[in-house]
Amino acid sequence: MKGILLPPTSTPSPITDIVRSRYSVRKFLPTPLSPSDIRGVLEDAQAAPSNCNTQPWTVHVVSGAARDALSKELLKADEEKRFSPDFSFSYADFGEGTYIDRAHNHAATVYQSVGISRSDQASRYAHARENLEFFGAPHAAFLFMPAFGDGVRAAGDIGMYAQNFLLSLTARGLGGIPQTMLGQYADTVREFLNVPKGLKLLFGISFGTADTTATVNGFHMGRAPLEQSVVLHDTPGVLNEQ
């Protein structure tokens, strides 16, 4: 599913270019970002909307020696199968049909882009573990949230914060990737960063400068056409506009 499936709008804008050019970077250059760029991204993310303005995000950013040491702890936790997710995740929850089909297509596209066959389980596992090395990114941000009720509204706020974060990176010519896999080792991350147990790890974002020569960065996952996601009520002419 190479390329963006959504057609361009009739009135393109710089904002449209930023939003639609964002993609998940899976190979980064090691060069650290400037403090001003990191602060700018964090300030942009901080402007995200929030239910009752609770701003429930607590964000830990690791770089340099801290980043390297945490990566080693994550790899060790993975080897020892010390999984400790704060939130459940299972492909089985997707059921049959649209959602699992999209997930399978995503996995197949990623592995195909790096030349790994479906039957090569060892290489698939090794590639997955690159998540725990932050895909070579010089920085990683870990997004924590308090346990309010069932957590859905706080998690929604975290998602909007993360989107601001990612789009701010794109606007600066930088890149990032949200990683659910980092959330599978919440206890390891909390202990390393000295985070209170009352704060739950939703996911992490590796970020930096994309390695544009890397094959894995040469594809962008597409999106379903609007007709599969949007239902319009007394809003004529939208879906037939090209």
mmCIF file of C-alpha atoms in Angstrom:
data_model
loop_
_atom_site.group_PDB
_atom_site.id
_atom_site.type_symbol
_atom_site.label_atom_id
_atom_site.label_comp_id
_atom_site.label_asym_id
_atom_site.label_seq_id
_atom_site.Cartn_x
_atom_site.Cartn_y
_atom_site.Cartn_z
ATOM 1 C CA MET A 1 0.000 0.000 0.000
ATOM 2 C CA LYS A 2 2.676 2.451 -1.080
ATOM 3 C CA GLY A 3 1.775 6.137 -1.069
ATOM 4 C CA ILE A 4 -1.074 8.116 0.408
ATOM 5 C CA LEU A 5 -4.478 6.965 -0.790
ATOM 6 C CA LEU A 6 -6.389 10.141 0.057
ATOM 7 C CA PRO A 7 -6.697 12.506 -2.938
ATOM 8 C CA PRO A 8 -5.425 16.073 -2.624
ATOM 9 C CA THR A 9 -7.921 18.712 -1.542
ATOM 10 C CA SER A 10 -9.127 21.310 -4.023
ATOM 11 C CA THR A 11 -7.343 24.013 -1.997
ATOM 12 C CA PRO A 12 -3.936 22.648 -0.929
ATOM 13 C CA SER A 13 -2.180 24.493 1.885
ATOM 14 C CA PRO A 14 1.083 24.274 3.846
ATOM 15 C CA ILE A 15 -0.885 22.666 6.684
ATOM 16 C CA THR A 16 -2.207 19.989 4.327
ATOM 17 C CA ASP A 17 1.335 19.296 3.133
ATOM 18 C CA ILE A 18 2.559 18.806 6.701
ATOM 19 C CA VAL A 19 -0.319 16.582 7.757
ATOM 20 C CA ARG A 20 -0.237 14.339 4.690
ATOM 21 C CA SER A 21 3.529 14.069 4.436
ATOM 22 C CA ARG A 22 3.918 12.759 7.983
ATOM 23 C CA TYR A 23 4.905 9.097 8.153
ATOM 24 C CA SER A 24 6.361 6.719 10.724
ATOM 25 C CA VAL A 25 10.150 6.778 10.461
ATOM 26 C CA ARG A 26 11.820 3.419 11.091
ATOM 27 C CA LYS A 27 15.452 4.413 10.595
ATOM 28 C CA PHE A 28 17.046 7.566 11.993
ATOM 29 C CA LEU A 29 20.347 9.363 11.737
ATOM 30 C CA PRO A 30 22.214 9.369 15.077
ATOM 31 C CA THR A 31 22.771 13.149 15.150
ATOM 32 C CA PRO A 32 21.043 14.701 18.193
ATOM 33 C CA LEU A 33 18.521 17.477 17.636
ATOM 34 C CA SER A 34 19.183 20.979 18.898
ATOM 35 C CA PRO A 35 17.727 21.955 22.286
ATOM 36 C CA SER A 36 15.655 24.649 20.548
ATOM 37 C CA ASP A 37 14.071 22.111 18.190
ATOM 38 C CA ILE A 38 13.216 19.741 21.040
ATOM 39 C CA ARG A 39 11.755 22.568 23.123
ATOM 40 C CA GLY A 40 9.762 23.802 20.134
ATOM 41 C CA VAL A 41 8.254 20.363 19.547
ATOM 42 C CA LEU A 42 7.357 20.037 23.233
ATOM 43 C CA GLU A 43 5.744 23.485 23.265
ATOM 44 C CA ASP A 44 3.705 22.638 20.171
ATOM 45 C CA ALA A 45 2.604 19.354 21.729
ATOM 46 C CA GLN A 46 1.645 21.177 24.926
ATOM 47 C CA ALA A 47 -0.945 23.158 22.931
ATOM 48 C CA ALA A 48 -3.042 20.005 22.375
ATOM 49 C CA PRO A 49 -6.714 20.092 23.395
ATOM 50 C CA SER A 50 -7.553 18.403 26.667
ATOM 51 C CA ASN A 51 -10.736 17.211 28.354
ATOM 52 C CA CYS A 52 -11.570 19.729 31.128
ATOM 53 C CA ASN A 53 -8.074 21.121 30.475
ATOM 54 C CA THR A 54 -6.599 18.455 32.747
ATOM 55 C CA GLN A 55 -3.524 18.138 30.482
ATOM 56 C CA PRO A 56 -2.939 14.616 31.828
ATOM 57 C CA TRP A 57 0.329 13.995 30.027
ATOM 58 C CA THR A 58 3.648 13.501 31.804
ATOM 59 C CA VAL A 59 6.419 13.146 29.240
ATOM 60 C CA HIS A 60 9.909 11.799 29.860
ATOM 61 C CA VAL A 61 12.481 12.432 27.112
ATOM 62 C CA VAL A 62 15.686 10.370 27.004
ATOM 63 C CA SER A 63 18.803 11.222 25.019
ATOM 64 C CA GLY A 64 22.503 10.400 25.094
ATOM 65 C CA ALA A 65 23.700 8.051 27.822
ATOM 66 C CA ALA A 66 20.224 7.779 29.367
ATOM 67 C CA ARG A 67 18.777 6.747 26.029
ATOM 68 C CA ASP A 68 21.474 4.091 25.527
ATOM 69 C CA ALA A 69 21.105 2.689 29.047
ATOM 70 C CA LEU A 70 17.318 2.473 28.808
ATOM 71 C CA SER A 71 17.586 0.692 25.468
ATOM 72 C CA LYS A 72 19.810 -1.951 27.098
ATOM 73 C CA GLU A 73 17.279 -2.410 29.904
ATOM 74 C CA LEU A 74 14.440 -2.808 27.414
ATOM 75 C CA LEU A 75 16.346 -5.372 25.353
ATOM 76 C CA LYS A 76 17.152 -7.307 28.518
ATOM 77 C CA ALA A 77 13.508 -7.232 29.642
ATOM 78 C CA ASP A 78 12.481 -8.533 26.223
ATOM 79 C CA GLU A 79 15.031 -11.364 26.344
ATOM 80 C CA GLU A 80 13.763 -12.354 29.788
ATOM 81 C CA LYS A 81 10.134 -11.986 28.673
ATOM 82 C CA ARG A 82 9.409 -9.477 31.439
ATOM 83 C CA PHE A 83 6.344 -7.963 29.819
ATOM 84 C CA SER A 84 4.486 -5.459 31.985
ATOM 85 C CA PRO A 85 1.962 -3.493 29.882
ATOM 86 C CA ASP A 86 -0.333 -1.055 31.647
ATOM 87 C CA PHE A 87 -2.895 -1.463 28.876
ATOM 88 C CA SER A 88 -3.873 -4.639 27.054
ATOM 89 C CA PHE A 89 -3.047 -5.234 23.416
ATOM 90 C CA SER A 90 -3.849 -8.295 21.348
ATOM 91 C CA TYR A 91 -4.433 -8.837 17.643
ATOM 92 C CA ALA A 92 -7.227 -11.179 18.685
ATOM 93 C CA ASP A 93 -9.187 -8.169 19.912
ATOM 94 C CA PHE A 94 -9.422 -6.871 16.339
ATOM 95 C CA GLY A 95 -11.782 -9.724 15.468
ATOM 96 C CA GLU A 96 -12.215 -10.771 11.856
ATOM 97 C CA GLY A 97 -12.548 -8.451 8.901
ATOM 98 C CA THR A 98 -11.498 -4.846 8.350
ATOM 99 C CA TYR A 99 -9.291 -4.126 11.364
ATOM 100 C CA ILE A 100 -7.271 -7.313 11.393
ATOM 101 C CA ASP A 101 -6.932 -7.152 7.601
ATOM 102 C CA ARG A 102 -5.423 -3.669 7.886
ATOM 103 C CA ALA A 103 -3.074 -4.803 10.648
ATOM 104 C CA HIS A 104 -1.897 -7.787 8.607
ATOM 105 C CA ASN A 105 -1.416 -5.620 5.526
ATOM 106 C CA HIS A 106 0.669 -3.198 7.580
ATOM 107 C CA ALA A 107 2.917 -5.951 8.916
ATOM 108 C CA ALA A 108 3.320 -7.527 5.488
ATOM 109 C CA THR A 109 4.201 -4.166 3.918
ATOM 110 C CA VAL A 110 6.805 -3.335 6.564
ATOM 111 C CA TYR A 111 8.536 -6.713 6.332
ATOM 112 C CA GLN A 112 8.398 -6.704 2.551
ATOM 113 C CA SER A 113 10.077 -3.289 2.518
ATOM 114 C CA VAL A 114 13.100 -4.724 4.342
ATOM 115 C CA GLY A 115 13.150 -8.027 2.477
ATOM 116 C CA ILE A 116 11.959 -10.281 5.318
ATOM 117 C CA SER A 117 9.733 -13.195 4.349
ATOM 118 C CA ARG A 118 6.736 -14.301 6.391
ATOM 119 C CA SER A 119 8.428 -17.598 7.223
ATOM 120 C CA ASP A 120 11.638 -15.992 8.510
ATOM 121 C CA GLN A 121 10.631 -15.767 12.147
ATOM 122 C CA ALA A 122 14.146 -15.040 13.416
ATOM 123 C CA SER A 123 14.520 -11.986 11.177
ATOM 124 C CA ARG A 124 11.016 -10.788 12.017
ATOM 125 C CA TYR A 125 11.842 -10.963 15.718
ATOM 126 C CA ALA A 126 15.157 -9.171 15.222
ATOM 127 C CA HIS A 127 13.404 -6.429 13.269
ATOM 128 C CA ALA A 128 10.756 -6.039 15.972
ATOM 129 C CA ARG A 129 13.490 -5.612 18.575
ATOM 130 C CA GLU A 130 14.709 -2.530 16.717
ATOM 131 C CA ASN A 131 11.774 -0.820 18.447
ATOM 132 C CA LEU A 132 13.712 -1.249 21.695
ATOM 133 C CA GLU A 133 16.729 0.443 20.129
ATOM 134 C CA PHE A 134 14.458 3.321 19.087
ATOM 135 C CA PHE A 135 15.226 2.580 15.422
ATOM 136 C CA GLY A 136 18.513 4.398 15.924
ATOM 137 C CA ALA A 137 16.830 7.677 16.912
ATOM 138 C CA PRO A 138 18.871 9.920 19.225
ATOM 139 C CA HIS A 139 15.815 10.722 21.355
ATOM 140 C CA ALA A 140 12.719 9.006 22.684
ATOM 141 C CA ALA A 141 9.724 10.429 24.536
ATOM 142 C CA PHE A 142 7.639 8.288 26.894
ATOM 143 C CA LEU A 143 4.023 9.372 27.379
ATOM 144 C CA PHE A 144 2.521 8.670 30.795
ATOM 145 C CA MET A 145 -1.016 9.332 32.014
ATOM 146 C CA PRO A 146 -2.856 9.128 35.335
ATOM 147 C CA ALA A 147 -5.484 6.453 35.944
ATOM 148 C CA PHE A 148 -8.704 8.493 35.703
ATOM 149 C CA GLY A 149 -11.763 6.221 35.626
ATOM 150 C CA ASP A 150 -11.541 3.841 32.687
ATOM 151 C CA GLY A 151 -8.712 5.943 31.231
ATOM 152 C CA VAL A 152 -10.362 6.540 27.869
ATOM 153 C CA ARG A 153 -10.625 10.320 28.044
ATOM 154 C CA ALA A 154 -7.088 10.743 29.367
ATOM 155 C CA ALA A 155 -5.808 8.392 26.666
ATOM 156 C CA GLY A 156 -7.644 10.491 24.069
ATOM 157 C CA ASP A 157 -5.790 13.551 25.344
ATOM 158 C CA ILE A 158 -2.483 11.690 25.111
ATOM 159 C CA GLY A 159 -3.276 10.786 21.510
ATOM 160 C CA MET A 160 -3.900 14.433 20.613
ATOM 161 C CA TYR A 161 -0.693 15.460 22.401
ATOM 162 C CA ALA A 162 1.215 12.836 20.420
ATOM 163 C CA GLN A 163 -0.273 14.008 17.123
ATOM 164 C CA ASN A 164 0.802 17.579 17.840
ATOM 165 C CA PHE A 165 4.244 16.237 18.703
ATOM 166 C CA LEU A 166 4.535 14.275 15.467
ATOM 167 C CA LEU A 167 3.214 17.048 13.236
ATOM 168 C CA SER A 168 5.568 19.545 14.862
ATOM 169 C CA LEU A 169 8.465 17.238 14.000
ATOM 170 C CA THR A 170 7.276 17.020 10.400
ATOM 171 C CA ALA A 171 6.940 20.801 10.144
ATOM 172 C CA ARG A 172 10.601 21.083 11.177
ATOM 173 C CA GLY A 173 11.786 18.556 8.585
ATOM 174 C CA LEU A 174 12.236 15.926 11.315
ATOM 175 C CA GLY A 175 10.528 12.610 11.978
ATOM 176 C CA GLY A 176 9.115 10.350 14.641
ATOM 177 C CA ILE A 177 7.290 7.088 15.208
ATOM 178 C CA PRO A 178 4.758 6.221 17.930
ATOM 179 C CA GLN A 179 5.589 2.786 19.363
ATOM 180 C CA THR A 180 3.054 0.665 21.209
ATOM 181 C CA MET A 181 5.793 -1.917 21.771
ATOM 182 C CA LEU A 182 7.589 0.387 24.209
ATOM 183 C CA GLY A 183 4.478 0.280 26.378
ATOM 184 C CA GLN A 184 4.869 -3.492 26.771
ATOM 185 C CA TYR A 185 7.684 -2.869 29.274
ATOM 186 C CA ALA A 186 6.051 -0.236 31.482
ATOM 187 C CA ASP A 187 7.592 -1.435 34.739
ATOM 188 C CA THR A 188 11.073 -1.426 33.215
ATOM 189 C CA VAL A 189 10.637 2.125 31.933
ATOM 190 C CA ARG A 190 9.050 3.370 35.173
ATOM 191 C CA GLU A 191 11.833 1.918 37.303
ATOM 192 C CA PHE A 192 14.577 3.305 35.078
ATOM 193 C CA LEU A 193 13.047 6.800 34.918
ATOM 194 C CA ASN A 194 11.868 6.791 38.554
ATOM 195 C CA VAL A 195 8.250 7.359 37.541
ATOM 196 C CA PRO A 196 5.516 6.864 40.190
ATOM 197 C CA LYS A 197 3.432 3.719 39.736
ATOM 198 C CA GLY A 198 0.277 5.824 39.571
ATOM 199 C CA LEU A 199 1.333 7.058 36.132
ATOM 200 C CA LYS A 200 0.616 4.595 33.329
ATOM 201 C CA LEU A 201 2.729 4.290 30.184
ATOM 202 C CA LEU A 202 0.623 4.449 27.048
ATOM 203 C CA PHE A 203 3.403 4.407 24.433
ATOM 204 C CA GLY A 204 6.664 6.037 23.410
ATOM 205 C CA ILE A 205 7.794 8.117 20.446
ATOM 206 C CA SER A 206 11.275 7.798 18.969
ATOM 207 C CA PHE A 207 12.299 10.953 17.135
ATOM 208 C CA GLY A 208 15.108 12.669 15.296
ATOM 209 C CA THR A 209 16.184 13.106 11.680
ATOM 210 C CA ALA A 210 15.013 10.452 9.237
ATOM 211 C CA ASP A 211 17.623 8.496 7.312
ATOM 212 C CA THR A 212 16.255 9.140 3.842
ATOM 213 C CA THR A 213 18.600 6.562 2.307
ATOM 214 C CA ALA A 214 17.075 3.701 4.320
ATOM 215 C CA THR A 215 14.836 1.396 2.298
ATOM 216 C CA VAL A 216 12.409 1.018 5.194
ATOM 217 C CA ASN A 217 11.685 4.755 5.010
ATOM 218 C CA GLY A 218 10.867 4.523 1.329
ATOM 219 C CA PHE A 219 7.243 3.535 1.822
ATOM 220 C CA HIS A 220 4.344 5.310 3.487
ATOM 221 C CA MET A 221 1.304 3.331 4.559
ATOM 222 C CA GLY A 222 -1.833 4.445 2.800
ATOM 223 C CA ARG A 223 -5.200 5.235 4.323
ATOM 224 C CA ALA A 224 -8.668 3.967 3.525
ATOM 225 C CA PRO A 225 -10.863 6.200 1.346
ATOM 226 C CA LEU A 226 -13.209 8.510 3.221
ATOM 227 C CA GLU A 227 -16.207 6.442 2.176
ATOM 228 C CA GLN A 228 -15.013 3.653 4.502
ATOM 229 C CA SER A 229 -14.695 5.910 7.550
ATOM 230 C CA VAL A 230 -17.073 8.840 7.291
ATOM 231 C CA VAL A 231 -20.879 8.979 7.395
ATOM 232 C CA LEU A 232 -22.341 12.347 6.371
ATOM 233 C CA HIS A 233 -25.717 13.672 7.487
ATOM 234 C CA ASP A 234 -27.152 16.584 5.489
ATOM 235 C CA THR A 235 -23.616 17.413 4.356
ATOM 236 C CA PRO A 236 -23.877 17.061 0.578
ATOM 237 C CA GLY A 237 -21.136 17.044 -2.032
ATOM 238 C CA VAL A 238 -18.206 16.125 0.206
ATOM 239 C CA LEU A 239 -17.510 12.545 -0.805
ATOM 240 C CA ASN A 240 -17.889 13.173 -4.532
ATOM 241 C CA GLU A 241 -15.426 16.101 -4.497
ATOM 242 C CA GLN A 242 -12.118 15.217 -6.137
#
